[in-house]
Short mmCIF file of C-alpha atoms (C1' of nucleotides) in Angstrom, two decimals:
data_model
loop_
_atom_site.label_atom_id
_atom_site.label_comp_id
_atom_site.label_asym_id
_atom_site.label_seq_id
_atom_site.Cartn_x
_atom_site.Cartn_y
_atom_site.Cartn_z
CA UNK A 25 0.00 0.00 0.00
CA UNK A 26 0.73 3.37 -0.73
CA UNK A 27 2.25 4.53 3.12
CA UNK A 28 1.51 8.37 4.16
CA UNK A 29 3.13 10.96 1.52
CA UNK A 30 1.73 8.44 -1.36
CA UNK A 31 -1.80 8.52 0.39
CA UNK A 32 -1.61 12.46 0.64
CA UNK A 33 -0.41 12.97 -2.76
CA UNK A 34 -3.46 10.79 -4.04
CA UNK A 35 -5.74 12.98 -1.70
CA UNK A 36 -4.20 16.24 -2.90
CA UNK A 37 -4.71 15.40 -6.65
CA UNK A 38 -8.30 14.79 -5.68
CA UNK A 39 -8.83 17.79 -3.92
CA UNK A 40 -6.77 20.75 -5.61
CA UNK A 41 -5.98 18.46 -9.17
CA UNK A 42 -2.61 16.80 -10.00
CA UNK A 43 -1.12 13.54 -11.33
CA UNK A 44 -2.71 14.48 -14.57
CA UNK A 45 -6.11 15.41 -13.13
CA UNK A 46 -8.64 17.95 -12.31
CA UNK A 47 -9.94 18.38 -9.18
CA UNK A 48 -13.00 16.44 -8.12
CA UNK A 49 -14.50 18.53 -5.21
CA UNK A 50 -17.87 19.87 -6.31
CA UNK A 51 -18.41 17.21 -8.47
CA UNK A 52 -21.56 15.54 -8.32
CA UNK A 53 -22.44 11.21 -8.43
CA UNK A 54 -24.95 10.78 -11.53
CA UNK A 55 -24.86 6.69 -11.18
CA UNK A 56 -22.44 4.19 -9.25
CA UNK A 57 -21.19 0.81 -10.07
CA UNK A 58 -20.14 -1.88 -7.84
CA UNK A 59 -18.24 -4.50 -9.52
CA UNK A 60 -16.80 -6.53 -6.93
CA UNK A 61 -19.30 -6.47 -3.63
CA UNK A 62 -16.23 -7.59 -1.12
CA UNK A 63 -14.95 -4.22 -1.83
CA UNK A 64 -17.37 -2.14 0.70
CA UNK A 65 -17.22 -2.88 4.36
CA UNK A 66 -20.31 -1.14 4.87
CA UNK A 67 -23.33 -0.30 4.44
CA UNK A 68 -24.67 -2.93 2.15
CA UNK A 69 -23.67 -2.02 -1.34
CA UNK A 70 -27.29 -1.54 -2.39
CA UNK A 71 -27.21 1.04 0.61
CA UNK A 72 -24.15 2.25 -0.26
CA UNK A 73 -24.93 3.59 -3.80
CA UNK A 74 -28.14 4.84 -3.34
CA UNK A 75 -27.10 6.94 -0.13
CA UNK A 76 -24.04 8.52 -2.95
CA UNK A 77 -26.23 8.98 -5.62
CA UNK A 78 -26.63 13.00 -6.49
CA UNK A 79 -24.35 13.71 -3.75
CA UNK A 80 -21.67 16.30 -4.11
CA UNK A 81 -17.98 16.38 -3.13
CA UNK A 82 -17.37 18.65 -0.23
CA UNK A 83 -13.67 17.86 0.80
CA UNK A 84 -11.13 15.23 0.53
CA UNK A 85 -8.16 14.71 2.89
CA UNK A 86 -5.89 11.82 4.43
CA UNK A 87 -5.73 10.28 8.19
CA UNK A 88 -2.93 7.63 8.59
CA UNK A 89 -3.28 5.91 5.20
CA UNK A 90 -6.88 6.40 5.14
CA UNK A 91 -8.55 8.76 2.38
CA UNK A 92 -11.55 10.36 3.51
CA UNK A 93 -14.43 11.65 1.39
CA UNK A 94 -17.15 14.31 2.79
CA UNK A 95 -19.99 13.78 0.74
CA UNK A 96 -22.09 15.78 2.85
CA UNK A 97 -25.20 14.80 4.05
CA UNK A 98 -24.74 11.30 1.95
CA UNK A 99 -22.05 11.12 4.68
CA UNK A 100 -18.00 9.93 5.22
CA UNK A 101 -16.16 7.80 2.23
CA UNK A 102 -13.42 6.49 3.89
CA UNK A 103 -11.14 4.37 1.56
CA UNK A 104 -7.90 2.32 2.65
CA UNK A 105 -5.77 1.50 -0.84
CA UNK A 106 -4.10 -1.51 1.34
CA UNK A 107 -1.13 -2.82 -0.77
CA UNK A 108 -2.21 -2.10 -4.58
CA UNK A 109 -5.21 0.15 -4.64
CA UNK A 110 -5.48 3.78 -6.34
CA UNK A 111 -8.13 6.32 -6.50
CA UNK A 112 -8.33 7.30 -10.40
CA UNK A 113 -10.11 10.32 -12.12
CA UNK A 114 -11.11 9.03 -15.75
CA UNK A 115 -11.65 11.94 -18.44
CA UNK A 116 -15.27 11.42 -20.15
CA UNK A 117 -14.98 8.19 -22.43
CA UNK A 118 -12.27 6.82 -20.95
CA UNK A 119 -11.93 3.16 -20.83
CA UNK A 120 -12.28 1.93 -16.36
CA UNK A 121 -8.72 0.54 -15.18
CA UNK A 122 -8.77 -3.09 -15.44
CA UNK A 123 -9.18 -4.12 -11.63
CA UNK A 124 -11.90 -1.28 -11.18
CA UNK A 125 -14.09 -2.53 -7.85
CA UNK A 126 -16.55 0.81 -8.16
CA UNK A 127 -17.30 3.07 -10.23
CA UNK A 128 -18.91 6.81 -9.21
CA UNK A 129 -20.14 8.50 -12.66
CA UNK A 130 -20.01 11.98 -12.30
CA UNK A 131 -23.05 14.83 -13.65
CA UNK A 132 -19.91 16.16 -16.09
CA UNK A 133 -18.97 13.19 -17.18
CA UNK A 134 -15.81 12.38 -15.59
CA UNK A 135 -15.69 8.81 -13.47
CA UNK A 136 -14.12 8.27 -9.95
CA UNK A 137 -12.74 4.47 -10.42
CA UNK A 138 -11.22 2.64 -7.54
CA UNK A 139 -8.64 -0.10 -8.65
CA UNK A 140 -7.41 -2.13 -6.81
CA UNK A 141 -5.85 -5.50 -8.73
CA UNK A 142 -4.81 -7.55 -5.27
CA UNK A 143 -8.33 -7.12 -3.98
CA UNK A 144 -7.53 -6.02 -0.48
CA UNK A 145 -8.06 -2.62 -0.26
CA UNK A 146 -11.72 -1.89 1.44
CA UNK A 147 -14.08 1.04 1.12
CA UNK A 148 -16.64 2.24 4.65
CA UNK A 149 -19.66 5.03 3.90
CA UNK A 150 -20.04 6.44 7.71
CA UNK A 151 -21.65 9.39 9.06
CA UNK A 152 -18.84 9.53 11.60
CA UNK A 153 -14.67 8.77 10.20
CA UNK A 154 -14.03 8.17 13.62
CA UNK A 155 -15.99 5.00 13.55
CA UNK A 156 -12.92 3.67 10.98
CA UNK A 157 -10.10 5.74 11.98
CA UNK A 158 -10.67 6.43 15.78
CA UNK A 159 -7.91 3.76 16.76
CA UNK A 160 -4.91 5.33 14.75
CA UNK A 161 -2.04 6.65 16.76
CA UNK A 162 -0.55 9.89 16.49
CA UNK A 163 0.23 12.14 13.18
CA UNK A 164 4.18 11.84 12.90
CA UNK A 165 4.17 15.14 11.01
CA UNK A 166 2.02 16.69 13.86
CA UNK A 167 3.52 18.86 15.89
CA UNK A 168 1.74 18.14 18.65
CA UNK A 169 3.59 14.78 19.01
CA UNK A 170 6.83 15.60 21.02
CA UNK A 171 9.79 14.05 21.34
CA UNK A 172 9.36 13.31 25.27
CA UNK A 173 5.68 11.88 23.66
CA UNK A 174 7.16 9.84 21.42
CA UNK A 175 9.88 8.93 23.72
CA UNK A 176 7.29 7.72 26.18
CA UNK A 177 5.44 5.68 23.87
CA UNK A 178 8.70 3.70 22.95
CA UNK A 179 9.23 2.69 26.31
CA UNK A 180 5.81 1.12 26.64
CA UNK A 181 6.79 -1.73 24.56
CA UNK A 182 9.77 -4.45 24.19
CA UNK A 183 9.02 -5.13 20.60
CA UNK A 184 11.17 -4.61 17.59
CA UNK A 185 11.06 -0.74 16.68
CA UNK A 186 10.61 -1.56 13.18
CA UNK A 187 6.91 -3.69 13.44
CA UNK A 188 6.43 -1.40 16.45
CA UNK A 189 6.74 1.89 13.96
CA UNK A 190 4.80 0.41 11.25
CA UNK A 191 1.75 -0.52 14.44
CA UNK A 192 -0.58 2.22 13.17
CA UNK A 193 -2.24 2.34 16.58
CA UNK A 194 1.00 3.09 17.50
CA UNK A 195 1.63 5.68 14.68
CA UNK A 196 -0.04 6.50 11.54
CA UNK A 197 1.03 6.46 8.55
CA UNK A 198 4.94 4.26 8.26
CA UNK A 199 4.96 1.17 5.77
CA UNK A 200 7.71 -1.02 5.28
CA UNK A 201 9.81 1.42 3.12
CA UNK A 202 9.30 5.09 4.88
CA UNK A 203 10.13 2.65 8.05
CA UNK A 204 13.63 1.38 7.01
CA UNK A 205 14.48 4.66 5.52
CA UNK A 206 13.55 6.23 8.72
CA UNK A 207 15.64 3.84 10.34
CA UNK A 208 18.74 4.08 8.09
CA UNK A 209 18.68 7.68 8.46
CA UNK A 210 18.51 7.79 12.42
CA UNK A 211 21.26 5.02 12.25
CA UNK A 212 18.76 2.69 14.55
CA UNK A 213 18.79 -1.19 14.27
CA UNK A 214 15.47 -2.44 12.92
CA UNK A 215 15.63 -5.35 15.28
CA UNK A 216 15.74 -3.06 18.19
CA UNK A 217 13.59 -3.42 21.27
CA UNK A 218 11.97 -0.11 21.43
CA UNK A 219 12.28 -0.30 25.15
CA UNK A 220 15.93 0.02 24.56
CA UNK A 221 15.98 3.46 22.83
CA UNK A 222 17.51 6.37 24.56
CA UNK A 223 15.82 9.61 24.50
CA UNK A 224 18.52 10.83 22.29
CA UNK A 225 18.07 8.06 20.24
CA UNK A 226 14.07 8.40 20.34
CA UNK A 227 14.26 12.06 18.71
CA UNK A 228 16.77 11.33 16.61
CA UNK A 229 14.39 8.77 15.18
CA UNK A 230 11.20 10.92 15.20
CA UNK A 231 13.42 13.77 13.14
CA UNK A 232 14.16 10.74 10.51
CA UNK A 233 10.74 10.06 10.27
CA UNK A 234 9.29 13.38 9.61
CA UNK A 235 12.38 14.48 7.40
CA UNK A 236 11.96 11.10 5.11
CA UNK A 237 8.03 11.82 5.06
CA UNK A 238 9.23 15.14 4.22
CA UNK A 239 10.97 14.36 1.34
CA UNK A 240 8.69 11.13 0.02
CA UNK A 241 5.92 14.14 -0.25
CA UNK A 242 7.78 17.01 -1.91
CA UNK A 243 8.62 13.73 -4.11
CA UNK A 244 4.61 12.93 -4.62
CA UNK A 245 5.37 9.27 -3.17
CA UNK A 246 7.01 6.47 -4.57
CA UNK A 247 6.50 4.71 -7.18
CA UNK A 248 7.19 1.06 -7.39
CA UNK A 249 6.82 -2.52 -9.12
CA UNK A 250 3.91 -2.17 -11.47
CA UNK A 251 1.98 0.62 -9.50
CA UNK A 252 3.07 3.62 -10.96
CA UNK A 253 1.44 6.47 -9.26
CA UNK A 254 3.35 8.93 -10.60
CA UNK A 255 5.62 9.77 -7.92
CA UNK A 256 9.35 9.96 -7.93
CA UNK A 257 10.55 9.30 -4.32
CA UNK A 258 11.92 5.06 -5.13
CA UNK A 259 15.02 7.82 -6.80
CA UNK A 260 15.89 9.06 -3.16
CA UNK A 261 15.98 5.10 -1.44
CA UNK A 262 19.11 5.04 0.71
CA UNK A 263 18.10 1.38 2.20
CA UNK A 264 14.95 0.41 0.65
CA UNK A 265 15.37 -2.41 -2.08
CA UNK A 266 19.25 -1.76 -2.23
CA UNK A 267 20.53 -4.81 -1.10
CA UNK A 268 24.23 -5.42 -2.11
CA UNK A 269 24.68 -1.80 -2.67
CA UNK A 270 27.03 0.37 -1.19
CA UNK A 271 25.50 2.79 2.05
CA UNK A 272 25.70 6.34 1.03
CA UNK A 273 26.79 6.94 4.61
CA UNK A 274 29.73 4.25 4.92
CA UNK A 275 30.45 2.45 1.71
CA UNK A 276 29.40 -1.40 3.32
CA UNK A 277 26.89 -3.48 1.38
CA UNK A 278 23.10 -2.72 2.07
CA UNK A 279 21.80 -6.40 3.92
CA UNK A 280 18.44 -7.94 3.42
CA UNK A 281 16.56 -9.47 5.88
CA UNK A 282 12.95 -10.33 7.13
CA UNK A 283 11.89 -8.78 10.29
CA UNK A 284 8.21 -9.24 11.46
CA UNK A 285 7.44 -11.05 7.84
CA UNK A 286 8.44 -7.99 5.95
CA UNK A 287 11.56 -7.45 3.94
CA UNK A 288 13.72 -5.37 5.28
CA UNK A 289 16.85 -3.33 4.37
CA UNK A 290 19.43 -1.64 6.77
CA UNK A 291 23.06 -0.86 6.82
CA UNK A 292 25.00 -3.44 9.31
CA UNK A 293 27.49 -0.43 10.10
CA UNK A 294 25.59 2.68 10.60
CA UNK A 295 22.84 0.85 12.04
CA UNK A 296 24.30 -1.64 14.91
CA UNK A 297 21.91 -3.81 16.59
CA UNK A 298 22.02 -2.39 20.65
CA UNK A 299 20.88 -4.11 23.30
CA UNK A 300 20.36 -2.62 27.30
"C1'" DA B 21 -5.85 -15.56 32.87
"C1'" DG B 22 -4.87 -11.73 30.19
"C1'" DC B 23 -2.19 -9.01 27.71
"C1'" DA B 24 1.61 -8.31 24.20
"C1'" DT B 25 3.77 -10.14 20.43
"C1'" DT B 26 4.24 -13.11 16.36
"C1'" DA B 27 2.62 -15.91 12.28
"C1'" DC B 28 -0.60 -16.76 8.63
"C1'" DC B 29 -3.01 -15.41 4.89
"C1'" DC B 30 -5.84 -12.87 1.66
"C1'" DG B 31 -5.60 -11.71 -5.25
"C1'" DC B 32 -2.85 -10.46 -8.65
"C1'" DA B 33 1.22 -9.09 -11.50
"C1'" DC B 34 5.83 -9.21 -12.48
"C1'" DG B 35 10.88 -10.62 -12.88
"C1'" DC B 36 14.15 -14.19 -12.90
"C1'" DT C 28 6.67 -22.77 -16.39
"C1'" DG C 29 7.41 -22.17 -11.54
"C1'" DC C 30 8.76 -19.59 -7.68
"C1'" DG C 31 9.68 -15.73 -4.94
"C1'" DT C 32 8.32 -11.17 -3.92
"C1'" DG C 33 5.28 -7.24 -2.68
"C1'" DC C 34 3.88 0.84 -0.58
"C1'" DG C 35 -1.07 -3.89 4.56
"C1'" DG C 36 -3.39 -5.36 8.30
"C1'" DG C 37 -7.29 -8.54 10.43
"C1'" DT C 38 -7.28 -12.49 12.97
"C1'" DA C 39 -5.64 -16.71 14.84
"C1'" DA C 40 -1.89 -18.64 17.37
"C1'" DT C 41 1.68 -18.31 20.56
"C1'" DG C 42 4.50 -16.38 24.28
"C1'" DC C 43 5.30 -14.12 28.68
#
DNA sequence: AGCATTACCCGCACGC
DNA sequence: TGCGTGCGGGTAATGC
């Protein structure tokens, strides 16, 4: 799935236009298509189009890796892209993406078409978004998360840092590639227990995280394997997918490993595992 | 027992 | 052709 700066940049192209498109807000749904039921959590698709029909786009913005839809009084669309999905606006005429699961039909002819070729992303019409997204943790770009905060939170658990930072009830927003380039950058172990962490170490890591976000949004995301979204950030990888390569940093061979079932890429020099 | 942590698994496309 | 891999996370299984 698209992590954070990929989910904002898809939410920004809806809202303001981008990645080739105009925006969407103000737009209004002439007839909806369902093409793959699974697809909506709730309410029952039947529901779920007729409550969308004539209703008109107020706002769109992200929360964690969540898109979120205010369709007025037709209520919340809250979509989560999972690991292949993508919101897509399709000129008038324009043949649907292959793996389209809905289909909103706009009064001016464009299309809002939600593909999604692995099938897991999922799709929730609510009148309130914190029904779906009320058990995210924290914004790492928000301010209001300290480094004494963050510190804090670190020490409530003894699990690896890197499945612990990718925990979105722990923090919104970090996959597996904005986590080990987090990592990499704060020269932090993925296989550390978080426990461990100093609070020296625990800021350096929240500055990592915000200044890779940082730079994966002024990018517009990453784009990689087959799902091009149009971003450029997979140019900028210093550990991600570079195993064998040389670390900017220190010259020694990138290593891959799995940690928590994920791949996972880290420098054995600038990022030594500690223990305490 | 009860919580925290870990493992499995869900379609599909692509590269080797 | 077959196999490994993957921008994720719900849930079952296991561990402490």
């Amino acid at each position: 799935m698209p992590e954070l700066p990929e989910v904002e940049t898809i939410a920004k192209a809806l809202r303001e236009g981008g990645r080739g498109q105009a925006s969407i807000v103000g737009a209004r749904v002439a007839s909806v298509e369902v093409r793959w039921r699974p697809a909506i959590v709730t309410p029952q698709p039947a529901i779920w189009a007729a409550r969308l029909i004539d209703a008109t786009l107020r706002d769109v913005w992200r929360r964690g890796k969540y898109l979120v839809m205010d369709w007025g009084e037709a209520g919340y669309l809250l979509v989560h892209l999972r690991m292949s999905g993508d919101l897509v606006v399709l000129p008038p005429n324009q043949p649907l993406p292959k793996h389209t699961r809905w289909l909103l039909r706009f009064a001016d002819g464009r299309a809002l078409a939600f593909d999604n070729p692995r099938k897991f992303g999922r799709t929730w019409l609510v009148d309130d978004p914190e029904a779906v997204v009320g058990h995210l943790g924290p914004e790492p770009l928000d301010a209001s998360l300290t480094p004494d905060d963050f510190f804090r939170r670190l020490q409530q658990h003894r699990r690896q840092i890197k499945p612990l930072l990718m925990t979105q009830t722990f923090l919104a927003g970090l996959g597996n590639i904005y986590t080990d380039e987090a990592l990499h950058r704060a020269g932090i172990h993925p296989q550390t227990r978080a426990h461990c962490l100093s609070r020296a170490e625990a800021e350096r890591l929240l500055a990592a995280i915000r200044a890779v976000l940082q730079e994966g949004l002024e990018a517009n995301g990453a784009s990689i394997d087959w799902m091009y979204r149009g971003g450029g950030f997979q140019n900028a990888f210093r550990a991600y997918h570079r195993a064998g390569e040389p670390c900017y940093t220190c010259g020694t061979p990138i290593v891959r490993t799995i940690v928590g079932q994920r791949s996972t890429f880290f420098c054995p020099q600038c990022q030594p595992l500690k223990t305490c």
